[in-house]
mmCIF file of C-alpha atoms and ligand atoms in Angstrom:
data_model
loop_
_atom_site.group_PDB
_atom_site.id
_atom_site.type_symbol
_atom_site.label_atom_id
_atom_site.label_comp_id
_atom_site.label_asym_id
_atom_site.label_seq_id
_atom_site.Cartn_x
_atom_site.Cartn_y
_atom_site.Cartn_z
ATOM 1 C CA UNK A 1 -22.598 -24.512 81.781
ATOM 2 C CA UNK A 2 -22.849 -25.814 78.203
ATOM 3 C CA UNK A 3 -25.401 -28.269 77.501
ATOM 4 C CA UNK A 4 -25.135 -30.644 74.109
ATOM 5 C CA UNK A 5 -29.029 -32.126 73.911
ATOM 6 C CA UNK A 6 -30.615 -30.844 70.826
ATOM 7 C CA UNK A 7 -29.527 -29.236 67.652
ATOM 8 C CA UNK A 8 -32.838 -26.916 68.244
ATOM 9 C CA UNK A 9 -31.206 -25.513 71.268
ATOM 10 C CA UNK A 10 -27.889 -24.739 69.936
ATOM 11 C CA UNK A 11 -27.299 -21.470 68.587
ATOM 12 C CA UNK A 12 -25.994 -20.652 65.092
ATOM 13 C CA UNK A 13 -22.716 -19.163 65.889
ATOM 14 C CA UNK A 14 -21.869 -22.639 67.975
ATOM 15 C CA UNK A 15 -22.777 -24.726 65.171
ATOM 16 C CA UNK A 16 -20.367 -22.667 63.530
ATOM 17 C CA UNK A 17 -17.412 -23.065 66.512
ATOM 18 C CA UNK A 18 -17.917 -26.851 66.020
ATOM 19 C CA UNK A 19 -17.624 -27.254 62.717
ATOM 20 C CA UNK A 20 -14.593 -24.951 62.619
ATOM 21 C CA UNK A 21 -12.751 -26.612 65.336
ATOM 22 C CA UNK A 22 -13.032 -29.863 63.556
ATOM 23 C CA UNK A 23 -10.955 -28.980 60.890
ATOM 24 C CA UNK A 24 -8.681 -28.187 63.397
ATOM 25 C CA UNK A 25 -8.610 -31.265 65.418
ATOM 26 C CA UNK A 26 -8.827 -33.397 62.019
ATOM 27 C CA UNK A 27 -5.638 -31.703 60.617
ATOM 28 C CA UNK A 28 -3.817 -32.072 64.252
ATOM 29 C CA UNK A 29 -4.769 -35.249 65.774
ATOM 30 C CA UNK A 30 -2.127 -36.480 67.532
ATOM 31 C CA UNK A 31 -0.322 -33.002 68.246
ATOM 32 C CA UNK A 32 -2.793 -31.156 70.536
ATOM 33 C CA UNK A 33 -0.842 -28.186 71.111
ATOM 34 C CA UNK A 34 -3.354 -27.942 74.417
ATOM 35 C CA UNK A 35 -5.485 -30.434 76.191
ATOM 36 C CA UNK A 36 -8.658 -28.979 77.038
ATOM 37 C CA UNK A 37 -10.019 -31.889 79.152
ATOM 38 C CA UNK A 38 -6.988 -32.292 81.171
ATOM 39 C CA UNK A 39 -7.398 -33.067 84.568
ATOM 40 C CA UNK A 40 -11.192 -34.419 83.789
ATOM 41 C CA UNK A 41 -13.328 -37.729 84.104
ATOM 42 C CA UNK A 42 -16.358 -37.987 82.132
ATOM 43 C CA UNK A 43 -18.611 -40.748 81.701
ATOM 44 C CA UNK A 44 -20.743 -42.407 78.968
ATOM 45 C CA UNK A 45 -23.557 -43.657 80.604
ATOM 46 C CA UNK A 46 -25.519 -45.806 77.590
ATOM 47 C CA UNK A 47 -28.729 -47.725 77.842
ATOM 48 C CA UNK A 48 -28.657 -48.359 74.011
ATOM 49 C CA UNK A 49 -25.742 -50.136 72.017
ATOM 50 C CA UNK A 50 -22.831 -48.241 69.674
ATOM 51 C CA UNK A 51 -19.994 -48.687 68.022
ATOM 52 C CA UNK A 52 -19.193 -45.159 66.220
ATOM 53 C CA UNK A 53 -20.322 -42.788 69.005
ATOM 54 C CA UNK A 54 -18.742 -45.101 72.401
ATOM 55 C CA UNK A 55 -15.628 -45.486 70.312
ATOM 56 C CA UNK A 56 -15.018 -41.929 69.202
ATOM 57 C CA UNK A 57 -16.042 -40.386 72.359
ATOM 58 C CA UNK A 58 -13.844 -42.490 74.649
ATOM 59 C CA UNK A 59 -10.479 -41.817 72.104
ATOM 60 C CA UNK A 60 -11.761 -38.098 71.937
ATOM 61 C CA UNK A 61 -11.773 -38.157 75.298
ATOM 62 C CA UNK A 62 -8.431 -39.455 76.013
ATOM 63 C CA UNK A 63 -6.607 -37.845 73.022
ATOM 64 C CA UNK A 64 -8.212 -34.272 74.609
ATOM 65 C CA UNK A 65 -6.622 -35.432 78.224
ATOM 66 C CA UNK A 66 -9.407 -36.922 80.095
ATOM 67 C CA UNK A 67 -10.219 -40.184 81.791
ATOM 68 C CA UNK A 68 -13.553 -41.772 80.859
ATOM 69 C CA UNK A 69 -15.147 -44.553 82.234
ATOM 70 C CA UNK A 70 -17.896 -46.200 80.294
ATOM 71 C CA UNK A 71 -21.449 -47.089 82.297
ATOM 72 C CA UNK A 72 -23.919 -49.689 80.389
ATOM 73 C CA UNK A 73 -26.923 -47.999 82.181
ATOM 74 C CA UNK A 74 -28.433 -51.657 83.194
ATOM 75 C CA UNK A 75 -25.001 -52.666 85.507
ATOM 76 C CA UNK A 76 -25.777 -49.505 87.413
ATOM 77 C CA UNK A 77 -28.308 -48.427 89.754
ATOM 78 C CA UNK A 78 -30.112 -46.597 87.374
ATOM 79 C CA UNK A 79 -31.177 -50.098 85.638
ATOM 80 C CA UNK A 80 -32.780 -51.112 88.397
ATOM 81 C CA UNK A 81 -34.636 -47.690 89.367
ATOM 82 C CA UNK A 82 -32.845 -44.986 90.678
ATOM 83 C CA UNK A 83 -34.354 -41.764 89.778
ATOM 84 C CA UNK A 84 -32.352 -40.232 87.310
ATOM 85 C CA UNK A 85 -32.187 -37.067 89.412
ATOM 86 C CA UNK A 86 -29.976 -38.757 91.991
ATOM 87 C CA UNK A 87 -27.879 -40.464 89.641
ATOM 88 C CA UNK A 88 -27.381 -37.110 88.224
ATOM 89 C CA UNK A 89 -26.763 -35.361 91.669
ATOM 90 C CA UNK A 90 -24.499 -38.154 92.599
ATOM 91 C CA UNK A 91 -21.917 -37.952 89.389
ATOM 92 C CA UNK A 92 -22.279 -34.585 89.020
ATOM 93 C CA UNK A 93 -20.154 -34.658 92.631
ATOM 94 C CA UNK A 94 -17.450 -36.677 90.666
ATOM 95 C CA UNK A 95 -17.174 -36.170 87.099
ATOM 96 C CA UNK A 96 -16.786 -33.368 84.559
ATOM 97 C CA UNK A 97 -18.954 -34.081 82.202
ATOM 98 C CA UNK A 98 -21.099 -36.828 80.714
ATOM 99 C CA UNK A 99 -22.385 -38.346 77.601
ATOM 100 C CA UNK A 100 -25.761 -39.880 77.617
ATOM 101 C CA UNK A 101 -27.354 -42.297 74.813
ATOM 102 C CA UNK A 102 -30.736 -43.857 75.896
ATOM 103 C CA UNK A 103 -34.800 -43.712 74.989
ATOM 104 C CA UNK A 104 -36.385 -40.172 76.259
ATOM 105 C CA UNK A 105 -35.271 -36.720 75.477
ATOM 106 C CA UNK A 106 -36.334 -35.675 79.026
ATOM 107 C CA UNK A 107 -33.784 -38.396 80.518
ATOM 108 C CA UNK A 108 -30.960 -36.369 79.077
ATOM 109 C CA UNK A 109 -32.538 -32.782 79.903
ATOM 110 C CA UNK A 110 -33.339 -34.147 83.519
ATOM 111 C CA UNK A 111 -29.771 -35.524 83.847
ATOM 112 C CA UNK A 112 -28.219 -31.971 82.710
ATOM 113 C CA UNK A 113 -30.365 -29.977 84.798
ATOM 114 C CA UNK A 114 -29.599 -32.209 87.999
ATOM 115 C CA UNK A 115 -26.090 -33.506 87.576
ATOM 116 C CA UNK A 116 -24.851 -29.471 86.808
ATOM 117 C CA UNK A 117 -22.020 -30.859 84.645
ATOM 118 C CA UNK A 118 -21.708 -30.622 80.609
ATOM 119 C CA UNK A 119 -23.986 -33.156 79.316
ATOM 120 C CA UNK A 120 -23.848 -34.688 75.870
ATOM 121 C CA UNK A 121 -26.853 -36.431 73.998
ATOM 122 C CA UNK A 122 -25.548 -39.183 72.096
ATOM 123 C CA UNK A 123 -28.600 -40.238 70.676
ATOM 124 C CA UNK A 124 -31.784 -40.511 71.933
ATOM 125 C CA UNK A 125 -35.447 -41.227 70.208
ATOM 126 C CA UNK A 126 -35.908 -37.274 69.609
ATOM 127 C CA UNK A 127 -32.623 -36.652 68.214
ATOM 128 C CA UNK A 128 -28.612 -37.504 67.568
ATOM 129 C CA UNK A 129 -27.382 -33.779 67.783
ATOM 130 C CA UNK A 130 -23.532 -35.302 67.301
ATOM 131 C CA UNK A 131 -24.367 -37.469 64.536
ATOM 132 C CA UNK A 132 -25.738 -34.696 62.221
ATOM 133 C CA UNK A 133 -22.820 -32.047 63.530
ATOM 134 C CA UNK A 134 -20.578 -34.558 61.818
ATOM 135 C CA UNK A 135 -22.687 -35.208 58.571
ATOM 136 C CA UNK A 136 -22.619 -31.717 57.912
ATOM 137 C CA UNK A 137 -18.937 -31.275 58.760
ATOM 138 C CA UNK A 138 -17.988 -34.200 56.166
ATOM 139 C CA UNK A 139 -20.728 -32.026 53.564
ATOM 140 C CA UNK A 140 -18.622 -29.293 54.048
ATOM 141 C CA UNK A 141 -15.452 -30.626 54.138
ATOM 142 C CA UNK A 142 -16.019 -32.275 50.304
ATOM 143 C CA UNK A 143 -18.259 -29.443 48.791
ATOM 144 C CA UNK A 144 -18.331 -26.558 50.856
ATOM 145 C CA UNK A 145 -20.570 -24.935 52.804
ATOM 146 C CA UNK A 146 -23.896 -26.049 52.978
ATOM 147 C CA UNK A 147 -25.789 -22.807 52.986
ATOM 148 C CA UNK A 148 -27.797 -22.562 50.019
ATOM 149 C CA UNK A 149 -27.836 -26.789 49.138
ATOM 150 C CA UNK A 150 -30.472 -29.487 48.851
ATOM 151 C CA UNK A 151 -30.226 -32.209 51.624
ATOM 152 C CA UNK A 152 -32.701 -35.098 50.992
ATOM 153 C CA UNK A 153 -33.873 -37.628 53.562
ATOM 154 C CA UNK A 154 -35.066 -40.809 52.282
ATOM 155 C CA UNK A 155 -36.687 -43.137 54.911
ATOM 156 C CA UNK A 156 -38.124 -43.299 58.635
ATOM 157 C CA UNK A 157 -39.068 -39.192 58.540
ATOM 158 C CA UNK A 158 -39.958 -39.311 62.568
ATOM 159 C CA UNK A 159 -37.459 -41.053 63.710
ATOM 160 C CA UNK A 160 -34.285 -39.548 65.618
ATOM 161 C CA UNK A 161 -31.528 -38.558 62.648
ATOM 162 C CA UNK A 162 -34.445 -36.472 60.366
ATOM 163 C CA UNK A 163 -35.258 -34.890 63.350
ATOM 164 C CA UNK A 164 -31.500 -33.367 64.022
ATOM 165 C CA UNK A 165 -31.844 -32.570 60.274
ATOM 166 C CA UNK A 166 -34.660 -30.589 60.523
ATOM 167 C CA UNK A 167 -33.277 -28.191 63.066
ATOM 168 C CA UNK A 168 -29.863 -27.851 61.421
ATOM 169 C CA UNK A 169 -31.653 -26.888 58.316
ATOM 170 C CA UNK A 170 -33.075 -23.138 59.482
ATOM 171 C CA UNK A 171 -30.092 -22.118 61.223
ATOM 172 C CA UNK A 172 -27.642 -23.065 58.175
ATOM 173 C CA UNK A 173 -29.810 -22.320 55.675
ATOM 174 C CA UNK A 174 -30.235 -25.522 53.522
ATOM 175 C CA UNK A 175 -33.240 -26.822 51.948
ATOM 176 C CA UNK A 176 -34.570 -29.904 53.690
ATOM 177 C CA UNK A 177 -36.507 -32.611 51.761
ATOM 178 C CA UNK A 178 -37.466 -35.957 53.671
ATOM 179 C CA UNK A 179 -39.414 -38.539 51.942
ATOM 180 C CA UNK A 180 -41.095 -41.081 54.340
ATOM 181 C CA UNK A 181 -43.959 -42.821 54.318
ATOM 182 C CA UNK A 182 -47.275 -40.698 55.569
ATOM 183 C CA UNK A 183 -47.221 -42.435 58.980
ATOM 184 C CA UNK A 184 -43.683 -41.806 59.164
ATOM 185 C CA UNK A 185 -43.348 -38.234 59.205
ATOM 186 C CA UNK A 186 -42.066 -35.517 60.933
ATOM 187 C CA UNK A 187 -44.889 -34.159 63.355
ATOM 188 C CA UNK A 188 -45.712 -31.057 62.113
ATOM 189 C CA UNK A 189 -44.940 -29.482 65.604
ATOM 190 C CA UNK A 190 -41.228 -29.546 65.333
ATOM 191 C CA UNK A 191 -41.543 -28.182 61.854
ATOM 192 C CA UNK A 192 -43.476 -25.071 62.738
ATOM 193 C CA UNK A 193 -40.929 -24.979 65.963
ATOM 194 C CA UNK A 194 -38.129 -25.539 63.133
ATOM 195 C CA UNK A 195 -38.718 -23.153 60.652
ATOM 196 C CA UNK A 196 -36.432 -22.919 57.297
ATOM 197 C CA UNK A 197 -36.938 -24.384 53.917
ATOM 198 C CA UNK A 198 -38.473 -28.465 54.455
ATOM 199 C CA UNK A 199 -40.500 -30.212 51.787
ATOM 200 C CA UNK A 200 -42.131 -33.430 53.386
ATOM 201 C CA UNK A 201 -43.349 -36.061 51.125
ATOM 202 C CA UNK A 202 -44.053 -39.343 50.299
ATOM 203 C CA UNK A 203 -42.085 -39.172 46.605
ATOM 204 C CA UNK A 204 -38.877 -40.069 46.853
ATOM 205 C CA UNK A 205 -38.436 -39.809 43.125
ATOM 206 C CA UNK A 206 -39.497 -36.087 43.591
ATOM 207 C CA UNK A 207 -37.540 -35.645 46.415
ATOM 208 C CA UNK A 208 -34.093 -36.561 45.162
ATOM 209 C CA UNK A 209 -34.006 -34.536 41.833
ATOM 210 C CA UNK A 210 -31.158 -32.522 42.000
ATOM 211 C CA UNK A 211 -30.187 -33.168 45.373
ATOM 212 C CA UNK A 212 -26.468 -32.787 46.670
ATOM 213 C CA UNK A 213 -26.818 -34.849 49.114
ATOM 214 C CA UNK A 214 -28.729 -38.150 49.549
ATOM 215 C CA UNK A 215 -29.363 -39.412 53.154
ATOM 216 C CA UNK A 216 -30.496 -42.350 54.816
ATOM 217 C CA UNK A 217 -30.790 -44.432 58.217
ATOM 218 C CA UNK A 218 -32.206 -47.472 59.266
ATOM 219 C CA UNK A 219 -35.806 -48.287 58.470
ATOM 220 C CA UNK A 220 -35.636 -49.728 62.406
ATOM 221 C CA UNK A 221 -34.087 -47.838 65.136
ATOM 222 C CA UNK A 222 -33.304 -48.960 67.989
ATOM 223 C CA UNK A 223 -36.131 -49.882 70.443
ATOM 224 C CA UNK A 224 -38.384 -50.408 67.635
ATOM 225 C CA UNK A 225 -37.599 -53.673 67.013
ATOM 226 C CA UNK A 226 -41.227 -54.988 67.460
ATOM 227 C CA UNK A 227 -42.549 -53.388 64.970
ATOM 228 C CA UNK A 228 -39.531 -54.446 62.278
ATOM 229 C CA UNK A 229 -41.686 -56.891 60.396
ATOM 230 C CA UNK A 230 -44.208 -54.253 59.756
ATOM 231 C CA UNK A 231 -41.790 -51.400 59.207
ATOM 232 C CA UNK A 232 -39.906 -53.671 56.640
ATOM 233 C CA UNK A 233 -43.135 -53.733 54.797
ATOM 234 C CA UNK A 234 -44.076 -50.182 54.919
ATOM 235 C CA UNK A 235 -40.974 -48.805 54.271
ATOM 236 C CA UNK A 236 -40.296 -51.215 51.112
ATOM 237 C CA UNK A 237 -39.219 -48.827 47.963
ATOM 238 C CA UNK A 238 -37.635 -45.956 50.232
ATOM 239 C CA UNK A 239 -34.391 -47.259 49.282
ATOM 240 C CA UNK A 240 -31.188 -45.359 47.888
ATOM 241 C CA UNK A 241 -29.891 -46.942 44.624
ATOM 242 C CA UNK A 242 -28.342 -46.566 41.407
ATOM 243 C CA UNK A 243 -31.853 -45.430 40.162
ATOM 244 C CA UNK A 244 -32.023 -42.643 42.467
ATOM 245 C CA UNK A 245 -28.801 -41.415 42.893
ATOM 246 C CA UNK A 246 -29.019 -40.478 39.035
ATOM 247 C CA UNK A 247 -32.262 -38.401 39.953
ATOM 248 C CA UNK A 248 -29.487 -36.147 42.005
ATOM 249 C CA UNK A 249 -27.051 -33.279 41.036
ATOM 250 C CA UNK A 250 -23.960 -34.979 39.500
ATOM 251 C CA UNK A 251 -22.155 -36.023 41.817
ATOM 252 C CA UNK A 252 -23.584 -35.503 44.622
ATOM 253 C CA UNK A 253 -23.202 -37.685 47.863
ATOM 254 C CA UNK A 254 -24.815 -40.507 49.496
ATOM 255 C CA UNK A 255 -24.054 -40.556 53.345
ATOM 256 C CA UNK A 256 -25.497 -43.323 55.582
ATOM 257 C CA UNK A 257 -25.197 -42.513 59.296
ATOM 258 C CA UNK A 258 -24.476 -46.198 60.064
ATOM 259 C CA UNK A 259 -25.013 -49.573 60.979
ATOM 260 C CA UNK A 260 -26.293 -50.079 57.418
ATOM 261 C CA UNK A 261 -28.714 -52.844 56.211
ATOM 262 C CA UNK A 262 -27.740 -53.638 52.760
ATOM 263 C CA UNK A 263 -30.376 -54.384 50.356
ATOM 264 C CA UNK A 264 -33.334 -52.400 52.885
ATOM 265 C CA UNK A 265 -32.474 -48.679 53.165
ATOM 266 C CA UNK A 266 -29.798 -48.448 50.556
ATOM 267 C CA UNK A 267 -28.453 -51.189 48.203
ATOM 268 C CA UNK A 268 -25.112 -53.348 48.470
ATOM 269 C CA UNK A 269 -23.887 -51.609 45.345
ATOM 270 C CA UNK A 270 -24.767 -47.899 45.713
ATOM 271 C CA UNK A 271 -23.357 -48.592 49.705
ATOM 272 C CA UNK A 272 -19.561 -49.763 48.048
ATOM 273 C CA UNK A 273 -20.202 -46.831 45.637
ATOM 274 C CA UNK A 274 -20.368 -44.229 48.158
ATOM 275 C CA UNK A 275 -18.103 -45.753 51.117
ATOM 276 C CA UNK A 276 -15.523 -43.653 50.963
ATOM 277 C CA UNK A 277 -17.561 -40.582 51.794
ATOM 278 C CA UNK A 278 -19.679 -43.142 54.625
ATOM 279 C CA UNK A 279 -16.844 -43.983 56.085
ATOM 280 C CA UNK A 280 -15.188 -40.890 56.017
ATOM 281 C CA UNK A 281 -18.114 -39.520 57.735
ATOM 282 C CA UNK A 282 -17.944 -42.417 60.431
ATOM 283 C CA UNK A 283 -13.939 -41.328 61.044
ATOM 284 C CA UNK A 284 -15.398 -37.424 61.379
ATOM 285 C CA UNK A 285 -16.865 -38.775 64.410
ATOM 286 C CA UNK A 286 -13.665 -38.681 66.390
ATOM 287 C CA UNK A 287 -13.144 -35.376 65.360
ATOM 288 C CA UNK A 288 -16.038 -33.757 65.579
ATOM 289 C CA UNK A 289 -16.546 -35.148 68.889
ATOM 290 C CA UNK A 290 -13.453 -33.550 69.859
ATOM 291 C CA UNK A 291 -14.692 -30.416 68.709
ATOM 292 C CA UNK A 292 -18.166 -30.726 70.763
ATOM 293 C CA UNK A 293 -16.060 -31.458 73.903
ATOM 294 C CA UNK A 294 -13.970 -28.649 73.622
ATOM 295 C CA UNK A 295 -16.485 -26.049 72.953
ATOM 296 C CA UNK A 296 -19.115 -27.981 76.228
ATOM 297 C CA UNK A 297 -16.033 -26.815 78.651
ATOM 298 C CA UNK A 298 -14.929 -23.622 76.753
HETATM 299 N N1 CP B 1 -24.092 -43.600 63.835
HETATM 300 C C1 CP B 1 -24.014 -44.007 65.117
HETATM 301 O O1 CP B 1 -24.394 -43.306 66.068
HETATM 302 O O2 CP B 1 -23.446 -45.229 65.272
HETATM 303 P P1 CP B 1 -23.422 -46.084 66.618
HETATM 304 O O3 CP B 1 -24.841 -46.472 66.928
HETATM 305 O O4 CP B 1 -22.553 -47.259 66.286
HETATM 306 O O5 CP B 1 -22.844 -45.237 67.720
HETATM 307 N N1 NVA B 2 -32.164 -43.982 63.916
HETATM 308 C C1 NVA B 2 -31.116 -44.885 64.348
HETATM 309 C C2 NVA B 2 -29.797 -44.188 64.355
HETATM 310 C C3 NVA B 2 -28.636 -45.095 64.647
HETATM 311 C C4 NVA B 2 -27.329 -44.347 64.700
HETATM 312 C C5 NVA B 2 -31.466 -45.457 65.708
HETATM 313 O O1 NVA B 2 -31.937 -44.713 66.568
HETATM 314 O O2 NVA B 2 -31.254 -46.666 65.912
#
């Protein structure tokens, strides 16, 4: 039983399936020779919103043969209290697999350890395992392999995406920097648990120089939207613009994970300057979703 819920947890050589397969399923969408899914009905049980990650996992789903049903997680049960250990043990009895977006890591591991189906994180406040297995695939697909590169991080260090980063960066041997603000961090726990090459600091001048690849998210994620006012002010100056992007290699890329807030974590310009590779990583979704689905019921 294959398990999606943290890029810590997934071995090298399955990072390296994934990534593979994508270029697969990118070159022959819409010509499958096989449909691994089938037969199936999975489920996307979400408690937080999307666009990119509901949409590409229900057409992955149905391009790969399955049916899918999406669940907002307040119109069932669960929203108003059923343990997630009998949700789990109930569609586990009648689906194949499921894909899971919400607030705690241990929702998702306690779902996959009850339910006893392939379980999918699709983002939760630890991590978005599917979001970063796509960022790299689009690094890859434009420059190469990643092995041996600079990756810098410019915003809220602690929050989810970084996170993902940080254990994709031992196993594939990059070099990691993530500029944040000091109470914005990565806890120094997952980096010892991480291991590889990651510089954390406050400079993002420092930070970028010869980069290849400049990264950002939002300086709010979602469920932290009480604290924006103060997180606007804290994170003011951890921006990606035209003055930073010339601190990088030449030409190197600016990827944005998206939604984007123009004008906060990056600027309107340097966004339209970049958006073919942003939304060429927001189309790798679909396929690299594809990929992760095929390799959860290989
Ligand atoms: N990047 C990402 O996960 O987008 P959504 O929140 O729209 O799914
Ligand atoms: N860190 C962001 C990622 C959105 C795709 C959030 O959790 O809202």
């Amino acid at each position: 039983m294959k398990h999606l819920l943290s890029l810590e947890k997934l071995p090298r050589a399955d990072f390296e399936t994934i990534l593979r397969d994508t270029v697969v399923f990118k070159r022959e969408r819409g010509q499958h020779k096989t449909l691994p899914l089938a037969g199936q009905t999975w489920a996307l049980i979400f408690s937080k919103s999307s666009t990119r990650t509901r949409v590409s996992f229900e057409t992955g789903l149905r391009e790969l043969g399955a049916g899918v049903m999406f669940l907002n997680a307040n119109d069932i049960q669960l929203g108003r209290g059923e343990p997630i250990k009998d949700t789990a043990r109930v569609l586990g009895r009648m689906l194949h697999g499921a894909i899971i977006r919400t607030f705690a890591q241990s929702d998702v591991e306690e779902f996959a350890e009850y339910s006893k189906i392939p379980t999918i994180n699709a983002l939760t406040d630890d991590e978005h395992p599917c979001q970063v297995l796509t960022d790299i695939f689009t690094f890859e697909e434009k420059c190469g392999s990643i092995s041996g590169k600079v990756v810098t991080f410019i915003g809220d260090g602690a929050c989810n995406m970084p996170v993902s980063w940080i254990f994709a960066a031992a196993k594939l041997g990059f070099e990691l920097r993530i500029a944040a603000p000091k109470a914005f961090q990565p806890a120094s726990e997952i980096l010892q648990r991480a291991g590889g090459k990651i510089i954390v600091t406050e400079d993002l001048h420092a930070a970028a120089i010869g980069a290849d690849l400049l990264y950002t998210d939002v300086w709010v994620s979602m469920g932290k939207e009480a604290e924006a006012a103060e997180r606007l002010k804290i994170f003011a100056g951890y921006q990606i613009n035209a003055q930073l992007v010339k601190l990088a290699k030449p030409g190197a890329l600016v990827m944005h994970c998206l939604p984007a807030y123009r004008g906060k974590e990056i600027d309107a310009e340097t966004f339209e300057a970049h958006a073919d590779t942003i939304f060429t990583q927001a189309e790798n979704r679909l396929h690299t979703q594809k990929a992760i689905l095929n390799w959860a019921v290989s």
